[in-house]
Coordinates of C-alpha atoms in Angstrom, one line a residue:
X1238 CA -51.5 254.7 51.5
X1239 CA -53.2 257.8 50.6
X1240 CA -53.0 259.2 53.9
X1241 CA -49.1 258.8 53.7
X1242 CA -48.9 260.2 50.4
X1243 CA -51.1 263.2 51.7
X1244 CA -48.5 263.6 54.3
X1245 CA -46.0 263.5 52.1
X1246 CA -47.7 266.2 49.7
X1247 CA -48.2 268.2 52.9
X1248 CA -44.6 268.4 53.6
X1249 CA -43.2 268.8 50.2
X1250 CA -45.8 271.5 49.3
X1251 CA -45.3 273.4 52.7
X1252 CA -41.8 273.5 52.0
X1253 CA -42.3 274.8 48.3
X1254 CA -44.9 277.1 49.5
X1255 CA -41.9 278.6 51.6
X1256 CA -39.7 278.6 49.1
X1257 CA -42.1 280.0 46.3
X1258 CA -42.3 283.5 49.2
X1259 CA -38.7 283.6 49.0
X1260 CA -39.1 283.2 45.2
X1261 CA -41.5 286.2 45.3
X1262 CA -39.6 288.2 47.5
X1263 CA -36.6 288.2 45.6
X1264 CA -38.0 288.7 42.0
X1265 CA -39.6 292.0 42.3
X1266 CA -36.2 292.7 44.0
X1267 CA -33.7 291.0 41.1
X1268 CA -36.3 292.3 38.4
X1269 CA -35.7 295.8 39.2
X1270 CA -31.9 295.8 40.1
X1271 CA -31.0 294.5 37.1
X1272 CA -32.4 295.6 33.5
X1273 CA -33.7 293.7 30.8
X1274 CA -30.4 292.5 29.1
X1275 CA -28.8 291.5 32.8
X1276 CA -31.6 289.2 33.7
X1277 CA -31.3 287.2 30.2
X1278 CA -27.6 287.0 31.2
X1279 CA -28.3 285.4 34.5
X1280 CA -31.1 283.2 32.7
X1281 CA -28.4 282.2 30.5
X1282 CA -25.3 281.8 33.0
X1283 CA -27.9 280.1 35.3
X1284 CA -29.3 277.5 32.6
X1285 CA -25.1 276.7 31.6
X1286 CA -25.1 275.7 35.5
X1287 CA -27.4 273.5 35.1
X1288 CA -26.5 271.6 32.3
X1289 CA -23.0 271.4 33.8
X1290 CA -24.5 270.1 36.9
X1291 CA -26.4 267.6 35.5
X1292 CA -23.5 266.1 33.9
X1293 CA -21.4 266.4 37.1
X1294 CA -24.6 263.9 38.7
X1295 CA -23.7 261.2 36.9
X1296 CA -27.4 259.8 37.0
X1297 CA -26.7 259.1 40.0
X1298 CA -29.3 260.7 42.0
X1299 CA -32.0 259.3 39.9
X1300 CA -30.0 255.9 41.3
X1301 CA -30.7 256.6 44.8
X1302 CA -34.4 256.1 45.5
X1303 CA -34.4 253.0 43.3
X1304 CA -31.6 251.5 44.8
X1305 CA -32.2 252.6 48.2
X1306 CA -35.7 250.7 47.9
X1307 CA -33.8 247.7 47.2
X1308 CA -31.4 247.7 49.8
X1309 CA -34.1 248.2 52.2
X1310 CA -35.9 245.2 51.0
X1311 CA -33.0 242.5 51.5
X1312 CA -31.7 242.9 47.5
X1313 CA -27.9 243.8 48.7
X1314 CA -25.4 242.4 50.5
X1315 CA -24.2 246.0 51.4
X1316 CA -24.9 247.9 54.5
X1317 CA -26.4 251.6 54.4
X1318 CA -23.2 253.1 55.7
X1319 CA -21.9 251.6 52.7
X1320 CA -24.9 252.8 50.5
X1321 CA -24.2 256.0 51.7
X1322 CA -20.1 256.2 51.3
X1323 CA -20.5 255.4 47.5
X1324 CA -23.2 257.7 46.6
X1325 CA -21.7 260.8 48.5
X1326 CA -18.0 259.9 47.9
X1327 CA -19.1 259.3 44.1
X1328 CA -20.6 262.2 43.7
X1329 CA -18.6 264.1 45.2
X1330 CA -15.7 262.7 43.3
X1331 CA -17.7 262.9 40.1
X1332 CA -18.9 266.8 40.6
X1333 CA -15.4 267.6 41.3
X1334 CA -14.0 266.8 37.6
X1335 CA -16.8 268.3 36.3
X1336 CA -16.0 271.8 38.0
X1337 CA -12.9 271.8 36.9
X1338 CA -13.3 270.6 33.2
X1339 CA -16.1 273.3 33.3
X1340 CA -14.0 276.1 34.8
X1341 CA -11.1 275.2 32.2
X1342 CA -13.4 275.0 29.1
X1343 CA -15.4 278.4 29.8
X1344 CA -12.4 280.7 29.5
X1345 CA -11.1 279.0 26.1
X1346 CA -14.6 279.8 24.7
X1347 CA -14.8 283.2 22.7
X1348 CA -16.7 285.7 25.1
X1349 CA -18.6 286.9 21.9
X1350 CA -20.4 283.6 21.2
X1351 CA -22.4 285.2 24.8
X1352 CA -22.9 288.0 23.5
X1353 CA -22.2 289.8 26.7
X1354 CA -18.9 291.4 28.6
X1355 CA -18.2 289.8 31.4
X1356 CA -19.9 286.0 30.7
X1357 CA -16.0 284.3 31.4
X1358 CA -15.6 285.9 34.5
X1359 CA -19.1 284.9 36.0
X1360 CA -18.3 281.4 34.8
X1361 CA -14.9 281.1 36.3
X1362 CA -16.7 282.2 39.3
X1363 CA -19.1 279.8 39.5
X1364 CA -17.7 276.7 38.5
X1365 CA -17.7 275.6 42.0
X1366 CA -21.1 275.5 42.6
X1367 CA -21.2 272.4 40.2
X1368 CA -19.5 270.4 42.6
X1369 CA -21.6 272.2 45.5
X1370 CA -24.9 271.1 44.0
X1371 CA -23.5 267.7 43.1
X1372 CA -23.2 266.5 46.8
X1373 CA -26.1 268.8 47.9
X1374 CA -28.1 266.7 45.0
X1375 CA -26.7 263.8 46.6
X1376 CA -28.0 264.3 50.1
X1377 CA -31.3 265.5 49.3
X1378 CA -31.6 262.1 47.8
X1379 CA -30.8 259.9 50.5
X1380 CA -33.2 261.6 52.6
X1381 CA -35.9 261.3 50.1
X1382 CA -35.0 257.9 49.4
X1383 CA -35.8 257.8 53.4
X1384 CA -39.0 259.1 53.0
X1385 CA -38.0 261.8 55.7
X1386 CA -40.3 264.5 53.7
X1387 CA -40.0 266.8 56.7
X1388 CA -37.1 267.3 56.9
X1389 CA -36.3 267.6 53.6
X1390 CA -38.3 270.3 53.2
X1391 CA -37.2 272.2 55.9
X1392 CA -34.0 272.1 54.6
X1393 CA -35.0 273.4 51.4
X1394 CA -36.8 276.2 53.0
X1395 CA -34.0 277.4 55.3
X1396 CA -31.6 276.6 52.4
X1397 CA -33.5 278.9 49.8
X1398 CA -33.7 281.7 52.5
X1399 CA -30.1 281.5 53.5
X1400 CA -29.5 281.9 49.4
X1401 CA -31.7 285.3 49.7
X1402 CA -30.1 286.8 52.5
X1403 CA -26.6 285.9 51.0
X1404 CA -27.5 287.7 47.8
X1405 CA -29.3 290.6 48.7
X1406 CA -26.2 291.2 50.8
X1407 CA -24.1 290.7 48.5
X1408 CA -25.9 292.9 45.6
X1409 CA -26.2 295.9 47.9
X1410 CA -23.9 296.0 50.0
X1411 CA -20.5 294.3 48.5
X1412 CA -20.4 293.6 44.6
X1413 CA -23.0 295.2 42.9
X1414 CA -24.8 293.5 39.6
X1415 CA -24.4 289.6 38.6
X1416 CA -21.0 289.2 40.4
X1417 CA -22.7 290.2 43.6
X1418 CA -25.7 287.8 42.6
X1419 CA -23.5 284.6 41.7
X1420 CA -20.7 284.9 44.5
X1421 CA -23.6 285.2 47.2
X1422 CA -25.2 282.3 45.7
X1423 CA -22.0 280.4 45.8
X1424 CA -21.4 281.4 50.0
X1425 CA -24.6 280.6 50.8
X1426 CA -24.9 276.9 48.5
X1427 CA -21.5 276.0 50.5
X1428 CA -22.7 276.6 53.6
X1429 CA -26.0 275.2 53.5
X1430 CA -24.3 271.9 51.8
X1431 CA -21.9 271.3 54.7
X1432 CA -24.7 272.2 57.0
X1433 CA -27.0 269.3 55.9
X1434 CA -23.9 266.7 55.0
X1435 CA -23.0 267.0 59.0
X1436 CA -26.2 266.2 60.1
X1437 CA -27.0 263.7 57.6
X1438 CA -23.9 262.1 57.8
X1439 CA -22.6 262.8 61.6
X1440 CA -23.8 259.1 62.3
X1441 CA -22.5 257.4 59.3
X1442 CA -19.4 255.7 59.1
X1443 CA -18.4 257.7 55.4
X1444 CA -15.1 256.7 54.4
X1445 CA -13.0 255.2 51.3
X1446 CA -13.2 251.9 52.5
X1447 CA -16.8 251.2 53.2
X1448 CA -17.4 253.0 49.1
X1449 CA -18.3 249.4 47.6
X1450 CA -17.3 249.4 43.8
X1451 CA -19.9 247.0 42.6
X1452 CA -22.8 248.7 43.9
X1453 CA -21.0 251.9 42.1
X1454 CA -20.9 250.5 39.5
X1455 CA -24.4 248.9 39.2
X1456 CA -25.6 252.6 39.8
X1457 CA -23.7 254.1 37.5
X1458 CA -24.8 251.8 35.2
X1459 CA -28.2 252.7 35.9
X1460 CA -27.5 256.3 36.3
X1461 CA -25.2 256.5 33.3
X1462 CA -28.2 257.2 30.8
X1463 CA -29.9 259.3 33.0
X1464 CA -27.4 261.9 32.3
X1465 CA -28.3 262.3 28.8
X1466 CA -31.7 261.9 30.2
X1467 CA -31.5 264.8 32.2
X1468 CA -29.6 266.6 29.9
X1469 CA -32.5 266.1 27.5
X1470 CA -35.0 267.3 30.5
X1471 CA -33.1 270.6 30.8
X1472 CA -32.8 271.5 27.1
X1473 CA -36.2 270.6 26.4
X1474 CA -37.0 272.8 29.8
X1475 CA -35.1 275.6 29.1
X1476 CA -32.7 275.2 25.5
X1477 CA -35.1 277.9 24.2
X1478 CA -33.1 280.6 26.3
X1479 CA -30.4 279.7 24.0
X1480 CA -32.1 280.2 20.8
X1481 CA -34.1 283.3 21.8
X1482 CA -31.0 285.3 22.8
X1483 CA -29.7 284.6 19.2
X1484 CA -32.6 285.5 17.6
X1485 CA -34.1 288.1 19.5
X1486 CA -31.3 289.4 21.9
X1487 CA -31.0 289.8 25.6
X1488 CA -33.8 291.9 26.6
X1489 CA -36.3 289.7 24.8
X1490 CA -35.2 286.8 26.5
X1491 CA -35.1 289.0 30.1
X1492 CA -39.0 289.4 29.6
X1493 CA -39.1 285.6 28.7
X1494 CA -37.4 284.5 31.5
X1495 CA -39.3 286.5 33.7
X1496 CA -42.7 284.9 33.0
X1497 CA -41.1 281.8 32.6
X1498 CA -39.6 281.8 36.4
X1499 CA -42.8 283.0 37.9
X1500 CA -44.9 280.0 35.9
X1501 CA -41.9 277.9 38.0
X1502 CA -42.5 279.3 41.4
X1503 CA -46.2 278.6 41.2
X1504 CA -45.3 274.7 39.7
X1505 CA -43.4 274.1 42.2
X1506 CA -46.1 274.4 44.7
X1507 CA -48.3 271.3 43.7
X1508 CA -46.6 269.7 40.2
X1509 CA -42.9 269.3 42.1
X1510 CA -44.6 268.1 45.4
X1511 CA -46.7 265.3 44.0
X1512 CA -43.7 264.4 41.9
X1513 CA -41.1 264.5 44.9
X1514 CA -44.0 262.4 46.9
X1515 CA -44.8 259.3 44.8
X1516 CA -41.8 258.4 43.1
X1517 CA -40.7 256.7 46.7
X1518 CA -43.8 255.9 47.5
X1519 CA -44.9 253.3 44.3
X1520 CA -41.2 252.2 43.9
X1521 CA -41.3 250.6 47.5
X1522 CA -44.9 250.0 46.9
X1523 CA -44.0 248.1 43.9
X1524 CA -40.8 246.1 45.7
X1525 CA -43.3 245.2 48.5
X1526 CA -47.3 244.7 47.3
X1527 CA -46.7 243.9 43.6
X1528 CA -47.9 245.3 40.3
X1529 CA -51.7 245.7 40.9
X1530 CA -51.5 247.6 44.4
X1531 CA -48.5 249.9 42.7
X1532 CA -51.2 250.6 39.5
X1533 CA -54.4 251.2 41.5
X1534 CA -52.5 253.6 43.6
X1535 CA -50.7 255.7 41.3
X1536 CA -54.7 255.7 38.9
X1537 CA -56.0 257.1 42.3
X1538 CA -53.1 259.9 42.8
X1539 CA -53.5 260.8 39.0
X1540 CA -56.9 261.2 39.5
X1541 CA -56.5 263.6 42.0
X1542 CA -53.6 265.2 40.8
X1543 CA -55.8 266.5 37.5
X1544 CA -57.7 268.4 39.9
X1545 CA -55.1 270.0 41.4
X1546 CA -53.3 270.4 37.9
X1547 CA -56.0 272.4 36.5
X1548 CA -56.9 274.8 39.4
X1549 CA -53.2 275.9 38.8
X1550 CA -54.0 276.3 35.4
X1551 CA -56.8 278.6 35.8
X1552 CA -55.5 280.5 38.9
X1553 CA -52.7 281.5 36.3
X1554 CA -54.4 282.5 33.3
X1555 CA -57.2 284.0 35.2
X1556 CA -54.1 286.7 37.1
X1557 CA -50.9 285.6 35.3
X1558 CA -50.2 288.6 33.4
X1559 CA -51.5 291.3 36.4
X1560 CA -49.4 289.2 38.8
X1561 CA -46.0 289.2 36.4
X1562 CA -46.5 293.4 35.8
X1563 CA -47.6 293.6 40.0
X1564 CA -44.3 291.9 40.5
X1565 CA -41.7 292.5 38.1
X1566 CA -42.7 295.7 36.4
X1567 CA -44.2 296.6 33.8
X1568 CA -40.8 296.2 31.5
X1569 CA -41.7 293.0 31.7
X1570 CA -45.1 293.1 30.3
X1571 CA -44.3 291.6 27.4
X1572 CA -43.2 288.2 28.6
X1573 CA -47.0 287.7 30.4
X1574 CA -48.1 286.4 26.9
X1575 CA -46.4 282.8 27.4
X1576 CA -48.1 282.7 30.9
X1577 CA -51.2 280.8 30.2
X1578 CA -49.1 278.5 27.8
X1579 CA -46.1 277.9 30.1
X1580 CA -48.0 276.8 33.4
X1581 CA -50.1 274.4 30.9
X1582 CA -46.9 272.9 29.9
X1583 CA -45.4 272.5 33.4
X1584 CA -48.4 270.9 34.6
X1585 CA -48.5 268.5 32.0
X1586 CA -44.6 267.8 32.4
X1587 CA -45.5 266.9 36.4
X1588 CA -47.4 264.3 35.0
X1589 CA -44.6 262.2 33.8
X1590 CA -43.3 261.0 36.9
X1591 CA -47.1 259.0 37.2
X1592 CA -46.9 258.1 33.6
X1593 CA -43.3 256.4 32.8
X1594 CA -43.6 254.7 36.1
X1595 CA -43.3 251.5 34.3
X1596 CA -40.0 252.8 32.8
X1597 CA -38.8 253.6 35.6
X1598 CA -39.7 250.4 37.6
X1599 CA -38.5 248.2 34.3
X1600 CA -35.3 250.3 35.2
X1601 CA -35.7 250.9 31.1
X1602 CA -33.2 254.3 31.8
X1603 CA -32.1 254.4 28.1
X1604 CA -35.5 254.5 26.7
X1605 CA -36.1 257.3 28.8
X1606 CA -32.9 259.1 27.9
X1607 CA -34.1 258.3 24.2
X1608 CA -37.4 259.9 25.3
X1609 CA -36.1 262.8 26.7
X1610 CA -33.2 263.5 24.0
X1611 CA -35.4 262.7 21.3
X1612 CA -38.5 265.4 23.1
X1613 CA -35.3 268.1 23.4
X1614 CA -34.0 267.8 19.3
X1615 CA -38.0 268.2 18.9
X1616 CA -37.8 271.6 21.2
X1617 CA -35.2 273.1 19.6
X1618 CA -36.2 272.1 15.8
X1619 CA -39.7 273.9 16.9
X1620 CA -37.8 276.8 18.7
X1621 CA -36.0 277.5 15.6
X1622 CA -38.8 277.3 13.3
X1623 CA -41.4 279.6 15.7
X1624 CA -39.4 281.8 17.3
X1625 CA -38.3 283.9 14.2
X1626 CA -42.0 283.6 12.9
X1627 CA -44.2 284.1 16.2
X1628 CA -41.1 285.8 19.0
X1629 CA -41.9 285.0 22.4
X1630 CA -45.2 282.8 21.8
X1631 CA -43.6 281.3 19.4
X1632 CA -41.1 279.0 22.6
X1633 CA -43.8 278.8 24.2
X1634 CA -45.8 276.6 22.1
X1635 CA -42.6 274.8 21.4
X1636 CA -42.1 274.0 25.3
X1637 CA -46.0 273.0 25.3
X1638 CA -45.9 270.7 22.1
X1639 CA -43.0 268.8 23.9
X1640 CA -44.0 268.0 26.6
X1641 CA -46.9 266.6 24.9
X1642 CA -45.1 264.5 22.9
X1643 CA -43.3 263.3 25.5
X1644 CA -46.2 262.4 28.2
X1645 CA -47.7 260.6 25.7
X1646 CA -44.9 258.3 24.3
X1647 CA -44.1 258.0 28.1
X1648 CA -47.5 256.8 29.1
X1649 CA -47.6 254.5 25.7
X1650 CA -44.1 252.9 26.2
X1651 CA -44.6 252.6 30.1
X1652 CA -48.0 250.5 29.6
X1653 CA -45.6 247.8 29.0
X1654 CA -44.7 247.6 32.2
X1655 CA -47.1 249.2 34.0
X1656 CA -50.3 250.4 32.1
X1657 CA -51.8 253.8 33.3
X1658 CA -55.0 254.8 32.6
X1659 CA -54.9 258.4 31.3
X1660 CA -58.3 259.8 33.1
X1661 CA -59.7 262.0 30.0
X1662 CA -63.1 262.3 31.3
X1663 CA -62.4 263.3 34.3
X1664 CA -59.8 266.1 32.7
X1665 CA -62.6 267.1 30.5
X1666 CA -64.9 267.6 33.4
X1667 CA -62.0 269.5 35.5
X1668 CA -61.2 271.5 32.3
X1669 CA -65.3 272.5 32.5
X1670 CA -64.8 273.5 36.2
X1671 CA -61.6 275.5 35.2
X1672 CA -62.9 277.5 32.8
X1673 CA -66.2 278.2 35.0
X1674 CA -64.2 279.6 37.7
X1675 CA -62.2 281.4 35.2
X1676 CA -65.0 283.6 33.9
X1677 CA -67.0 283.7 36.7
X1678 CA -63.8 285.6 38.4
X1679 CA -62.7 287.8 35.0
X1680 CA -66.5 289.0 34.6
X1681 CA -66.9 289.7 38.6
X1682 CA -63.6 291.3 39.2
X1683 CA -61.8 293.7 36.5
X1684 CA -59.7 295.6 38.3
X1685 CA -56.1 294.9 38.4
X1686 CA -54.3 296.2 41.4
X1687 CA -53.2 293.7 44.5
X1688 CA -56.6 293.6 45.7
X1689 CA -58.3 292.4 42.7
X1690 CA -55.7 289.5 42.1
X1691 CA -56.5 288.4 45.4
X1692 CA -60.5 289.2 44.8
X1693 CA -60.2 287.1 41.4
X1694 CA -58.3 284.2 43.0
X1695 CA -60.9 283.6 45.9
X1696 CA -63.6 284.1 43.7
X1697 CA -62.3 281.6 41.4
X1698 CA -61.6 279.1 43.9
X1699 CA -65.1 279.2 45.4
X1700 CA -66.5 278.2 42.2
X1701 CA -63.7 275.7 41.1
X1702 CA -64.0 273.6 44.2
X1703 CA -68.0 273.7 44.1
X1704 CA -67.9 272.7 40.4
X1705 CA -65.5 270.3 41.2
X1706 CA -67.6 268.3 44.5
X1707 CA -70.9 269.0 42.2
X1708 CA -69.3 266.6 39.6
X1709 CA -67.0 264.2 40.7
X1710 CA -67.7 261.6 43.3
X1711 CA -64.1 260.8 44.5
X1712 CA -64.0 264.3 45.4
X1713 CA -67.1 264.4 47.5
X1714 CA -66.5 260.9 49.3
X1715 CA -62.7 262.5 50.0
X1716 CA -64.0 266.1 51.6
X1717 CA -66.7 264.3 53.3
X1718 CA -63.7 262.3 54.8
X1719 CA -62.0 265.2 55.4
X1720 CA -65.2 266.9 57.3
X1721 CA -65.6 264.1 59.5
X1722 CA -62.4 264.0 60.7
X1723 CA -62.7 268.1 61.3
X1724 CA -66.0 268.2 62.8
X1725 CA -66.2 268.1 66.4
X1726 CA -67.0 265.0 68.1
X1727 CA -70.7 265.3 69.9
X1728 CA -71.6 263.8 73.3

């Protein structure tokens, strides 16, 4: 099972390394066209989006894997062209309201509450992408629910390049600033989405008549507080871009957001593949082998997870700030503060999809969404208290205590169902290796040009891993595995 979940990993962290270049490429490009007070705009236009989005879902999507499971294993009477008609019809249908309650409701609210000219426009024009990323959402879904890692990934991968092109074009060669920015994004989303819903769906008998209504309704139900559960996720993820452009202003929040999105492109490397991975894995896991087979395996992945977890850690606090001013500029030197405090946040937010497994088997969706909502009032009761007293640090801490808070109530409610052991010795030990490697590299290297980020990250990596196979056993029997399989075959 750990071989499939390394393939899996493989694929999904292949595809985000991909996707992380194209990431890269484009923020040294975005950072410099547009100032300080433009990027907070888009950080703010882009987090609205979201929200919107999640609420044009429906919960859904978190429906899919679950239910898809099910299906598989004999639970319905319904046949996956019918599985498939209700969740991309629904969606669809679903997404489609949104957009246009969304598109209405943005130009009746003041454009001074954004603080910004030009805010209704860039809403009216990208209302549609609500309903785009509704029934992309949908179709990445199915084909995770599928377990078809591959070629999900590539899709991502040609999908996020295809979102570059279209904006780069569109920035400097058509529509200059955000318009340019938002309508390429929207081209390029389109396109992709109709792309992937032909090949997905070319096969698939998709039509009005095969939508079932009580399997809809069955998911909604399940999906229905995931919404608020989601919501909750995004706020407590990103509400502080609300609350920093009150207090602080645009420019602040440009330098935030910044840091912020470069913490996210190096997540999404490991946290969002291991997360992407298991969920399939342990739900069909559980479905098919039972409770103790489902816990052992997900202890095991956690275990090894922590190591990967805080090599991230490290590699970003070690170059973090060099990388941010490398990239972006050095106007955005003051947003590498939150760096080490951010990517510590983010790795401990991946681990939620180990620890409220049993929630999530137990199908307990509103105690999640009580989770979530309940984490997100916390953020932005924190936010408001420590941003006016400590600026940027000040949401950072706030996005860190969180997710604390939540990981922990997750793992405590979850036990329930599923009891996790949280592996604190090994963490401590990892930690140890971390912060080895992590002066080890600062006292070696101290210069700060490409070249010595590079330097510092091999350097620190060297070290890490040793530390790492000198102390823990499970890592040792698994390279040794790993060797034997590489090394050549004699006689």
């Amino acid at each position: 099972m750990l071989k499939r979940l390394a393939v899996h990993v493989t694929n999904y962290s292949l595809g985000s390394v991909l996707v992380v270049i194209a990431g890269l490429i484009s923020f040294p490009i975005f950072t410099r066209a547009f100032s300080l007070e433009q990027y907070g705009v888009m950080s703010v236009i882009s987090t609205t989006l979201l929200l919107a989005t999640v609420a044009g879902k429906f919960g859904m999507q978190h429906s899919i894997v679950r239910f898809y499971a099910e299906l598989r294993a004999g639970k319905f009477s319904e046949t996956e062209d019918q599985f498939f008609s209700t969740v991309v019809l629904g969606l669809a249908a679903v997404g489609s309201a949104v957009s246009v309650l969304w598109l209405i409701a943005s130009q009746l609210i003041p454009e001074s509450w954004w603080g910004h000219d030009g805010v209704r426009g860039l809403f009216a024009l990208t209302a549609g992408l609500i309903a785009i990323r509704v029934v992309d959402s949908a179709l990445v879904n199915l084909m995770r629910a599928q377990q078809r890692s591959g070629w999900y990934s590539i899709y991502n991968v040609a999908r996020r390049y295809g979102v570059l092109l279209s904006t780069l074009l569109a920035v400097f060669l058509i529509f200059p600033g955000l318009e340019g920015f938002f309508g390429g994004t929207l081209v390029a989303e389109l396109l992709a989405t109709a792309w992937l819903g032909y090949l997905l769906l070319r096969r698939r008998q998709i039509s009005l008549g095969n939508v079932s209504a009580r399997l809809l309704k069955s998911m909604a139900l399940f999906g229905v507080p995931m919404v608020a559960y989601e919501l909750g996720a995004v706020v407590l993820n990103l509400g502080d871009r609300y609350v920093i452009q009150s207090v602080m202003g645009a420019a602040a929040l440009g330098a935030y957001s910044a840091a912020y999105n470069m913490c996210e492109y190096v997540e999404s490397i490991l946290v969002a593949a291991f997360s992407q991975a298991i969920s399939p894995m342990y739900t069909r896991m559980w479905e098919e082998q039972g409770k103790e087979a489902t816990r052992a395996f997900i202890e095991r992945v956690v275990h090894f997870y922590v190591v990967f977890a805080v090599a991230i850690v490290t590699c970003m606090c070690l170059v973090g700030a060099d990388l941010l001013i490398l990239l972006a500029s050095q106007k955005y030197a003051p947003g590498a503060v939150i760096i080490p405090v951010v990517i510590a946040a983010m790795a401990i937010a991946g681990s939620m999809s180990f620890l409220a497994a049993g929630l999530y088997l137990a199908k307990q969706t509103k105690l999640l969404m009580l989770l979530l909502v309940g984490c997100a009032i916390f953020n932005i009761a924190l936010n408001v208290v420590l941003i006016p007293a400590y600026g940027l640090m000040g949401a950072a801490v706030a996005t860190l205590a969180s997710y604390v808070a939540l990981c922990s109530a997750a793992a405590w409610l979850g036990s329930r169902t599923l009891p996790i052991s949280v592996p604190l010795l090994s963490l401590c030990k990892f930690s140890l290796c971390g912060v080895a490697a992590y002066f080890a590299a600062h006292w070696s290297i101290s210069t700060v040009s490409a070249l010595g980020i590079v330097e510092k990250i091999a350097v620190g990596a060297v070290v890490y891993v040793a530390a790492v196979l000198f102390v823990d056993h499970q890592c040792r029997h698994l390279a040794h595995m790993a060797w034997s399989r590489l090394r050549p075959v004699s006689g």
